[in-house]
PDB file of C-alpha atoms in Angstrom:
ATOM      1  CA  MET A   1      -3.682   5.077 -10.793  1.00 40.00           C
ATOM      2  CA  SER A   2      -5.162   7.641 -13.174  1.00 53.00           C
ATOM      3  CA  ALA A   3      -2.427  10.292 -12.804  1.00 82.00           C
ATOM      4  CA  SER A   4       0.978  10.020 -14.461  1.00 93.00           C
ATOM      5  CA  PHE A   5       2.574   9.325 -11.074  1.00 96.00           C
ATOM      6  CA  THR A   6       1.910   9.018  -7.356  1.00 96.00           C
ATOM      7  CA  LEU A   7       4.209  10.028  -4.528  1.00 97.00           C
ATOM      8  CA  HIS A   8       5.646   6.985  -2.770  1.00 97.00           C
ATOM      9  CA  PHE A   9       8.105   8.641  -0.338  1.00 97.00           C
ATOM     10  CA  ASP A  10       9.244  12.204   0.377  1.00 97.00           C
ATOM     11  CA  HIS A  11      12.741  12.538   1.880  1.00 97.00           C
ATOM     12  CA  ALA A  12      14.455  15.844   2.630  1.00 96.00           C
ATOM     13  CA  ASP A  13      16.920  15.121  -0.211  1.00 97.00           C
ATOM     14  CA  PHE A  14      14.948  13.041  -2.716  1.00 98.00           C
ATOM     15  CA  LEU A  15      11.551  11.832  -3.861  1.00 98.00           C
ATOM     16  CA  VAL A  16      10.485   8.278  -4.650  1.00 98.00           C
ATOM     17  CA  ILE A  17       7.536   8.254  -7.030  1.00 98.00           C
ATOM     18  CA  GLU A  18       5.555   5.521  -8.739  1.00 98.00           C
ATOM     19  CA  LYS A  19       5.274   6.132 -12.466  1.00 98.00           C
ATOM     20  CA  ALA A  20       2.205   5.042 -14.403  1.00 97.00           C
ATOM     21  CA  ALA A  21       2.538   2.862 -17.496  1.00 97.00           C
ATOM     22  CA  GLY A  22       2.300   4.631 -20.854  1.00 94.00           C
ATOM     23  CA  VAL A  23       3.817   7.919 -19.679  1.00 94.00           C
ATOM     24  CA  ASN A  24       6.953   9.260 -21.340  1.00 94.00           C
ATOM     25  CA  PHE A  25       9.688  10.552 -19.037  1.00 94.00           C
ATOM     26  CA  HIS A  26      10.460  13.545 -21.265  1.00 89.00           C
ATOM     27  CA  ASP A  27       8.148  16.062 -22.918  1.00 88.00           C
ATOM     28  CA  GLU A  28       6.656  14.896 -26.213  1.00 81.00           C
ATOM     29  CA  GLU A  29       5.768  17.117 -29.127  1.00 73.00           C
ATOM     30  CA  ASP A  30       2.016  16.962 -29.883  1.00 72.00           C
ATOM     31  CA  ILE A  31       1.378  15.214 -26.533  1.00 71.00           C
ATOM     32  CA  GLY A  32       2.654  17.668 -23.943  1.00 74.00           C
ATOM     33  CA  SER A  33       4.484  17.536 -20.651  1.00 86.00           C
ATOM     34  CA  GLY A  34       6.326  14.363 -19.792  1.00 93.00           C
ATOM     35  CA  LEU A  35       6.651  12.800 -16.364  1.00 95.00           C
ATOM     36  CA  PHE A  36       9.612  14.861 -15.164  1.00 95.00           C
ATOM     37  CA  SER A  37       7.965  18.159 -16.113  1.00 93.00           C
ATOM     38  CA  GLN A  38       4.805  17.071 -14.323  1.00 94.00           C
ATOM     39  CA  VAL A  39       6.758  16.200 -11.177  1.00 95.00           C
ATOM     40  CA  LYS A  40       8.449  19.627 -11.167  1.00 94.00           C
ATOM     41  CA  ALA A  41       5.077  21.305 -11.640  1.00 93.00           C
ATOM     42  CA  ARG A  42       3.419  19.249  -8.911  1.00 93.00           C
ATOM     43  CA  PHE A  43       6.071  20.173  -6.336  1.00 91.00           C
ATOM     44  CA  SER A  44       6.678  23.687  -7.724  1.00 90.00           C
ATOM     45  CA  ASP A  45      10.376  22.919  -7.829  1.00 86.00           C
ATOM     46  CA  GLU A  46      12.573  23.537 -10.871  1.00 87.00           C
ATOM     47  CA  SER A  47      15.701  22.346  -9.015  1.00 91.00           C
ATOM     48  CA  LEU A  48      14.820  18.642  -9.162  1.00 96.00           C
ATOM     49  CA  PHE A  49      17.236  16.244 -10.876  1.00 96.00           C
ATOM     50  CA  PRO A  50      16.402  12.906 -12.526  1.00 94.00           C
ATOM     51  CA  VAL A  51      18.452  10.053 -11.045  1.00 95.00           C
ATOM     52  CA  HIS A  52      17.355   7.350 -13.511  1.00 95.00           C
ATOM     53  CA  ARG A  53      14.564   6.806 -16.010  1.00 95.00           C
ATOM     54  CA  LEU A  54      11.927   4.274 -17.011  1.00 96.00           C
ATOM     55  CA  ASP A  55      10.734   3.508 -20.535  1.00 95.00           C
ATOM     56  CA  LYS A  56       7.325   4.835 -21.524  1.00 95.00           C
ATOM     57  CA  MET A  57       5.679   1.405 -21.260  1.00 96.00           C
ATOM     58  CA  THR A  58       7.183   0.714 -17.818  1.00 98.00           C
ATOM     59  CA  SER A  59       5.482   1.529 -14.534  1.00 98.00           C
ATOM     60  CA  GLY A  60       6.959   1.594 -11.062  1.00 98.00           C
ATOM     61  CA  LEU A  61       9.455   3.205  -8.737  1.00 98.00           C
ATOM     62  CA  LEU A  62      11.656   6.158  -9.701  1.00 98.00           C
ATOM     63  CA  ILE A  63      14.049   8.269  -7.624  1.00 98.00           C
ATOM     64  CA  ILE A  64      14.264  12.029  -8.186  1.00 97.00           C
ATOM     65  CA  ALA A  65      16.908  14.089  -6.372  1.00 97.00           C
ATOM     66  CA  LYS A  66      16.183  17.476  -4.841  1.00 97.00           C
ATOM     67  CA  SER A  67      19.718  18.809  -5.352  1.00 96.00           C
ATOM     68  CA  LEU A  68      22.708  18.345  -7.602  1.00 96.00           C
ATOM     69  CA  GLU A  69      24.694  16.974  -4.660  1.00 97.00           C
ATOM     70  CA  CYS A  70      22.081  14.282  -4.044  1.00 97.00           C
ATOM     71  CA  ALA A  71      21.877  13.469  -7.757  1.00 97.00           C
ATOM     72  CA  GLN A  72      25.653  12.994  -7.877  1.00 97.00           C
ATOM     73  CA  TYR A  73      25.497  10.725  -4.823  1.00 97.00           C
ATOM     74  CA  PHE A  74      22.943   8.489  -6.512  1.00 97.00           C
ATOM     75  CA  GLN A  75      24.954   8.562  -9.732  1.00 96.00           C
ATOM     76  CA  GLN A  76      27.874   7.092  -7.790  1.00 96.00           C
ATOM     77  CA  LEU A  77      25.596   4.409  -6.335  1.00 96.00           C
ATOM     78  CA  PHE A  78      24.533   3.391  -9.830  1.00 95.00           C
ATOM     79  CA  GLU A  79      28.045   3.495 -11.267  1.00 94.00           C
ATOM     80  CA  THR A  80      29.434   1.317  -8.467  1.00 95.00           C
ATOM     81  CA  ARG A  81      26.399  -1.004  -8.474  1.00 94.00           C
ATOM     82  CA  ARG A  82      25.468  -0.194  -4.891  1.00 96.00           C
ATOM     83  CA  ILE A  83      21.790   0.260  -5.644  1.00 97.00           C
ATOM     84  CA  ASP A  84      19.600  -2.801  -6.188  1.00 97.00           C
ATOM     85  CA  LYS A  85      16.591  -2.687  -8.498  1.00 98.00           C
ATOM     86  CA  TYR A  86      14.067  -5.437  -9.097  1.00 98.00           C
ATOM     87  CA  TYR A  87      11.509  -5.621 -11.889  1.00 98.00           C
ATOM     88  CA  LEU A  88       8.446  -7.697 -12.753  1.00 98.00           C
ATOM     89  CA  ALA A  89       7.468  -8.706 -16.278  1.00 98.00           C
ATOM     90  CA  LEU A  90       4.915 -10.985 -17.928  1.00 98.00           C
ATOM     91  CA  SER A  91       5.336 -12.992 -21.103  1.00 98.00           C
ATOM     92  CA  ASP A  92       2.986 -15.341 -22.919  1.00 96.00           C
ATOM     93  CA  LEU A  93       5.820 -17.135 -24.695  1.00 96.00           C
ATOM     94  CA  LYS A  94       7.881 -19.966 -23.227  1.00 94.00           C
ATOM     95  CA  PRO A  95      11.466 -18.976 -22.322  1.00 96.00           C
ATOM     96  CA  LYS A  96      14.525 -20.900 -23.420  1.00 96.00           C
ATOM     97  CA  LYS A  97      15.441 -21.162 -19.737  1.00 95.00           C
ATOM     98  CA  LYS A  98      13.393 -20.596 -16.600  1.00 95.00           C
ATOM     99  CA  GLN A  99      16.012 -18.801 -14.513  1.00 97.00           C
ATOM    100  CA  GLY A 100      19.583 -17.663 -14.712  1.00 96.00           C
ATOM    101  CA  LEU A 101      21.799 -14.955 -16.124  1.00 97.00           C
ATOM    102  CA  ILE A 102      21.507 -13.044 -19.407  1.00 97.00           C
ATOM    103  CA  VAL A 103      24.772 -11.362 -20.422  1.00 97.00           C
ATOM    104  CA  GLY A 104      25.853  -9.674 -23.639  1.00 97.00           C
ATOM    105  CA  ASP A 105      26.764  -6.434 -25.313  1.00 98.00           C
ATOM    106  CA  MET A 106      23.877  -4.432 -26.736  1.00 97.00           C
ATOM    107  CA  ALA A 107      23.776  -2.742 -30.111  1.00 96.00           C
ATOM    108  CA  LYS A 108      21.237  -0.579 -31.908  1.00 95.00           C
ATOM    109  CA  SER A 109      18.954  -2.445 -34.266  1.00 92.00           C
ATOM    110  CA  ARG A 110      16.079  -1.311 -36.483  1.00 88.00           C
ATOM    111  CA  ARG A 111      13.512   1.426 -35.822  1.00 87.00           C
ATOM    112  CA  GLY A 112      14.821   2.389 -32.392  1.00 87.00           C
ATOM    113  CA  SER A 113      15.118  -1.145 -31.048  1.00 93.00           C
ATOM    114  CA  TRP A 114      18.206  -2.860 -29.626  1.00 96.00           C
ATOM    115  CA  LYS A 115      19.643  -6.344 -29.843  1.00 96.00           C
ATOM    116  CA  LEU A 116      21.775  -8.540 -27.599  1.00 97.00           C
ATOM    117  CA  LEU A 117      25.145  -9.637 -28.967  1.00 97.00           C
ATOM    118  CA  ARG A 118      27.278 -12.645 -28.107  1.00 95.00           C
ATOM    119  CA  THR A 119      30.241 -10.424 -27.261  1.00 97.00           C
ATOM    120  CA  LYS A 120      30.832  -9.302 -23.675  1.00 97.00           C
ATOM    121  CA  GLU A 121      33.116  -6.278 -23.857  1.00 97.00           C
ATOM    122  CA  ASN A 122      30.744  -3.936 -21.977  1.00 96.00           C
ATOM    123  CA  PRO A 123      27.799  -6.234 -21.390  1.00 97.00           C
ATOM    124  CA  ALA A 124      24.309  -5.760 -20.096  1.00 97.00           C
ATOM    125  CA  ILE A 125      23.863  -8.104 -17.124  1.00 97.00           C
ATOM    126  CA  THR A 126      20.449  -9.312 -15.978  1.00 98.00           C
ATOM    127  CA  GLN A 127      19.519 -12.063 -13.519  1.00 98.00           C
ATOM    128  CA  PHE A 128      16.039 -13.537 -13.381  1.00 98.00           C
ATOM    129  CA  PHE A 129      13.687 -16.093 -11.899  1.00 98.00           C
ATOM    130  CA  SER A 130      10.422 -17.034 -13.605  1.00 98.00           C
ATOM    131  CA  TYR A 131       7.184 -18.659 -12.505  1.00 98.00           C
ATOM    132  CA  SER A 132       4.320 -20.242 -14.428  1.00 97.00           C
ATOM    133  CA  ILE A 133       1.149 -18.519 -13.178  1.00 96.00           C
ATOM    134  CA  ALA A 134      -1.363 -19.652 -15.818  1.00 95.00           C
ATOM    135  CA  SER A 135      -1.513 -21.468 -19.114  1.00 93.00           C
ATOM    136  CA  LYS A 136       0.919 -19.704 -21.465  1.00 92.00           C
ATOM    137  CA  LEU A 137       1.601 -16.961 -18.922  1.00 97.00           C
ATOM    138  CA  ARG A 138       4.885 -16.593 -17.024  1.00 98.00           C
ATOM    139  CA  LEU A 139       5.911 -14.049 -14.416  1.00 98.00           C
ATOM    140  CA  PHE A 140       9.531 -12.908 -14.377  1.00 98.00           C
ATOM    141  CA  CYS A 141      11.311 -11.312 -11.434  1.00 98.00           C
ATOM    142  CA  LEU A 142      14.457  -9.625 -12.711  1.00 98.00           C
ATOM    143  CA  LYS A 143      17.518  -7.974 -11.201  1.00 98.00           C
ATOM    144  CA  PRO A 144      19.508  -5.863 -13.677  1.00 98.00           C
ATOM    145  CA  HIS A 145      23.114  -5.169 -12.686  1.00 96.00           C
ATOM    146  CA  THR A 146      23.592  -2.600 -15.431  1.00 95.00           C
ATOM    147  CA  GLY A 147      21.359   0.148 -16.797  1.00 93.00           C
ATOM    148  CA  LYS A 148      21.399  -0.162 -20.568  1.00 95.00           C
ATOM    149  CA  THR A 149      18.614   1.197 -22.780  1.00 94.00           C
ATOM    150  CA  HIS A 150      15.804  -1.389 -23.160  1.00 97.00           C
ATOM    151  CA  GLN A 151      17.980  -3.835 -21.193  1.00 98.00           C
ATOM    152  CA  ILE A 152      15.266  -5.985 -19.617  1.00 98.00           C
ATOM    153  CA  ARG A 153      13.081  -5.887 -22.714  1.00 98.00           C
ATOM    154  CA  VAL A 154      15.953  -7.077 -24.914  1.00 98.00           C
ATOM    155  CA  ALA A 155      17.071  -9.660 -22.348  1.00 98.00           C
ATOM    156  CA  LEU A 156      13.667 -11.366 -22.268  1.00 98.00           C
ATOM    157  CA  ALA A 157      13.319 -11.200 -26.045  1.00 97.00           C
ATOM    158  CA  SER A 158      16.716 -12.906 -26.308  1.00 97.00           C
ATOM    159  CA  ILE A 159      15.398 -15.956 -24.420  1.00 97.00           C
ATOM    160  CA  ALA A 160      12.241 -16.069 -26.580  1.00 97.00           C
ATOM    161  CA  SER A 161       9.962 -14.511 -23.940  1.00 97.00           C
ATOM    162  CA  PRO A 162       9.344 -10.910 -25.019  1.00 97.00           C
ATOM    163  CA  ILE A 163       7.171  -8.866 -22.703  1.00 98.00           C
ATOM    164  CA  ILE A 164       3.429  -8.723 -23.344  1.00 97.00           C
ATOM    165  CA  GLY A 165       2.475  -5.347 -24.774  1.00 96.00           C
ATOM    166  CA  ASP A 166       6.005  -4.472 -25.889  1.00 96.00           C
ATOM    167  CA  ASP A 167       5.567  -3.053 -29.381  1.00 92.00           C
ATOM    168  CA  TYR A 168       9.299  -3.185 -30.100  1.00 93.00           C
ATOM    169  CA  TYR A 169      10.104  -6.795 -29.205  1.00 96.00           C
ATOM    170  CA  HIS A 170       6.813  -8.738 -29.060  1.00 94.00           C
ATOM    171  CA  ALA A 171       4.993  -9.743 -32.225  1.00 81.00           C
ATOM    172  CA  LYS A 172       2.163  -7.317 -32.907  1.00 63.00           C
ATOM    173  CA  GLN A 173      -0.635  -9.652 -32.001  1.00 53.00           C
ATOM    174  CA  PRO A 174      -2.909 -10.101 -29.001  1.00 48.00           C
ATOM    175  CA  SER A 175      -1.678 -11.987 -25.961  1.00 45.00           C
ATOM    176  CA  ASN A 176      -2.431 -15.699 -26.133  1.00 50.00           C
ATOM    177  CA  ASN A 177      -4.536 -15.207 -23.010  1.00 50.00           C
ATOM    178  CA  GLU A 178      -6.765 -12.449 -24.355  1.00 49.00           C
ATOM    179  CA  SER A 179      -8.876 -11.884 -27.443  1.00 48.00           C
ATOM    180  CA  THR A 180      -7.958  -8.201 -27.498  1.00 59.00           C
ATOM    181  CA  SER A 181      -4.687  -6.307 -27.533  1.00 80.00           C
ATOM    182  CA  PRO A 182      -2.810  -5.981 -24.215  1.00 92.00           C
ATOM    183  CA  ASP A 183      -3.981  -3.102 -22.019  1.00 95.00           C
ATOM    184  CA  ARG A 184      -0.381  -2.071 -21.196  1.00 96.00           C
ATOM    185  CA  GLY A 185       3.244  -3.057 -21.491  1.00 97.00           C
ATOM    186  CA  TYR A 186       3.832  -5.586 -18.745  1.00 98.00           C
ATOM    187  CA  LEU A 187       7.075  -4.331 -17.199  1.00 98.00           C
ATOM    188  CA  HIS A 188       7.101  -2.853 -13.692  1.00 98.00           C
ATOM    189  CA  ALA A 189       9.875  -1.436 -11.470  1.00 98.00           C
ATOM    190  CA  PHE A 190       8.940  -3.391  -8.358  1.00 98.00           C
ATOM    191  CA  CYS A 191      11.568  -2.681  -5.704  1.00 98.00           C
ATOM    192  CA  VAL A 192      14.617  -0.490  -5.058  1.00 98.00           C
ATOM    193  CA  LYS A 193      17.155  -0.730  -2.219  1.00 98.00           C
ATOM    194  CA  PHE A 194      20.108   1.491  -1.347  1.00 98.00           C
ATOM    195  CA  THR A 195      22.037   3.158   1.465  1.00 97.00           C
ATOM    196  CA  TYR A 196      21.924   6.945   1.599  1.00 97.00           C
ATOM    197  CA  LYS A 197      24.084   8.799   4.117  1.00 93.00           C
ATOM    198  CA  GLN A 198      24.510   5.666   6.220  1.00 95.00           C
ATOM    199  CA  GLN A 199      20.778   4.963   6.304  1.00 98.00           C
ATOM    200  CA  ASP A 200      19.299   1.932   4.566  1.00 98.00           C
ATOM    201  CA  PHE A 201      16.227   2.431   2.400  1.00 98.00           C
ATOM    202  CA  SER A 202      13.980  -0.185   0.824  1.00 98.00           C
ATOM    203  CA  PHE A 203      10.896   0.566  -1.260  1.00 98.00           C
ATOM    204  CA  LEU A 204       8.432  -1.993  -2.607  1.00 98.00           C
ATOM    205  CA  ALA A 205       5.531  -1.213  -4.949  1.00 98.00           C
ATOM    206  CA  PRO A 206       3.533  -4.089  -6.484  1.00 98.00           C
ATOM    207  CA  PRO A 207       1.829  -3.223  -9.790  1.00 98.00           C
ATOM    208  CA  THR A 208      -1.621  -1.682  -9.466  1.00 96.00           C
ATOM    209  CA  THR A 209      -2.662  -1.594 -13.123  1.00 97.00           C
ATOM    210  CA  GLY A 210      -2.889  -4.176 -15.892  1.00 97.00           C
ATOM    211  CA  HIS A 211      -5.483  -6.934 -15.728  1.00 97.00           C
ATOM    212  CA  LEU A 212      -2.840  -9.662 -16.104  1.00 97.00           C
ATOM    213  CA  PHE A 213      -0.803  -8.316 -13.173  1.00 98.00           C
ATOM    214  CA  LEU A 214      -4.005  -8.293 -11.098  1.00 97.00           C
ATOM    215  CA  THR A 215      -5.070 -11.890 -11.772  1.00 97.00           C
ATOM    216  CA  ASP A 216      -5.272 -14.231  -8.794  1.00 97.00           C
ATOM    217  CA  GLY A 217      -2.373 -16.330 -10.077  1.00 97.00           C
ATOM    218  CA  CYS A 218      -0.048 -13.355 -10.389  1.00 98.00           C
ATOM    219  CA  GLN A 219      -1.089 -11.863  -7.061  1.00 98.00           C
ATOM    220  CA  GLN A 220      -0.547 -15.169  -5.265  1.00 97.00           C
ATOM    221  CA  GLN A 221       2.924 -15.506  -6.765  1.00 98.00           C
ATOM    222  CA  LEU A 222       3.815 -11.960  -5.747  1.00 98.00           C
ATOM    223  CA  GLN A 223       2.783 -12.751  -2.186  1.00 97.00           C
ATOM    224  CA  HIS A 224       4.995 -15.818  -2.308  1.00 97.00           C
ATOM    225  CA  ILE A 225       7.955 -13.775  -3.587  1.00 97.00           C
ATOM    226  CA  GLY A 226       7.509 -11.064  -0.975  1.00 97.00           C
ATOM    227  CA  ASP A 227      10.717  -9.056  -0.785  1.00 97.00           C
ATOM    228  CA  PRO A 228      12.531  -9.876  -4.049  1.00 98.00           C
ATOM    229  CA  SER A 229      15.948  -9.291  -2.457  1.00 97.00           C
ATOM    230  CA  SER A 230      15.344 -12.400  -0.336  1.00 96.00           C
ATOM    231  CA  LEU A 231      15.357 -14.650  -3.430  1.00 97.00           C
ATOM    232  CA  PRO A 232      18.500 -16.790  -3.827  1.00 96.00           C
ATOM    233  CA  TRP A 233      20.258 -14.508  -6.314  1.00 95.00           C
ATOM    234  CA  PRO A 234      23.695 -15.924  -7.215  1.00 88.00           C
ATOM    235  CA  THR A 235      26.697 -13.662  -6.814  1.00 84.00           C
ATOM    236  CA  VAL A 236      27.653 -11.949 -10.068  1.00 81.00           C
TER     237      VAL A 236
END
């Protein structure tokens, strides 16, 4: 995917697009138009509304509303946790635990990064399963129940498995599996499910870029996972 995004689904009230890795959501000085500006330009529509966002390093599915009414509807879905999102990530460092729940308040740390606290007053909540797909390479399938800044990135760093290519939370060194620096940040918005106006929607988009995502081991595990909502996620 050479463009900043591709159209995944076009509904009368909203768009579902697939964002490329390395693209900022907002405009950047010295770089130019961000993803949202490019979407508005592509569809010649200034009345679009962002429903949620993805970090610059993250690829995958994004919903964009075509009206304020639709945007407010999706906002309610997010606030009441009636929209399910699933992510994929790769780490080359062994986690403290292979599956489970990561819960904790988040606080700002140094140089724009965040950290996970032991307190749970307004916690970030993330569930995950992980799979060994090669020597020193583990695939994570994650289900965030909240939408905090850098939530998944901080969650995996907190269990000693920061995401490959994450300049904030992974040591600035090449992946253990490669002799060169990672070709992208290995976090991908894989699947989103929700009900809109009494109609159920489910969108699935496996990653299409990143040589580690495209290895045979990773692809075979993704086939085995299939629909991530069918995994035995415990009730939170």
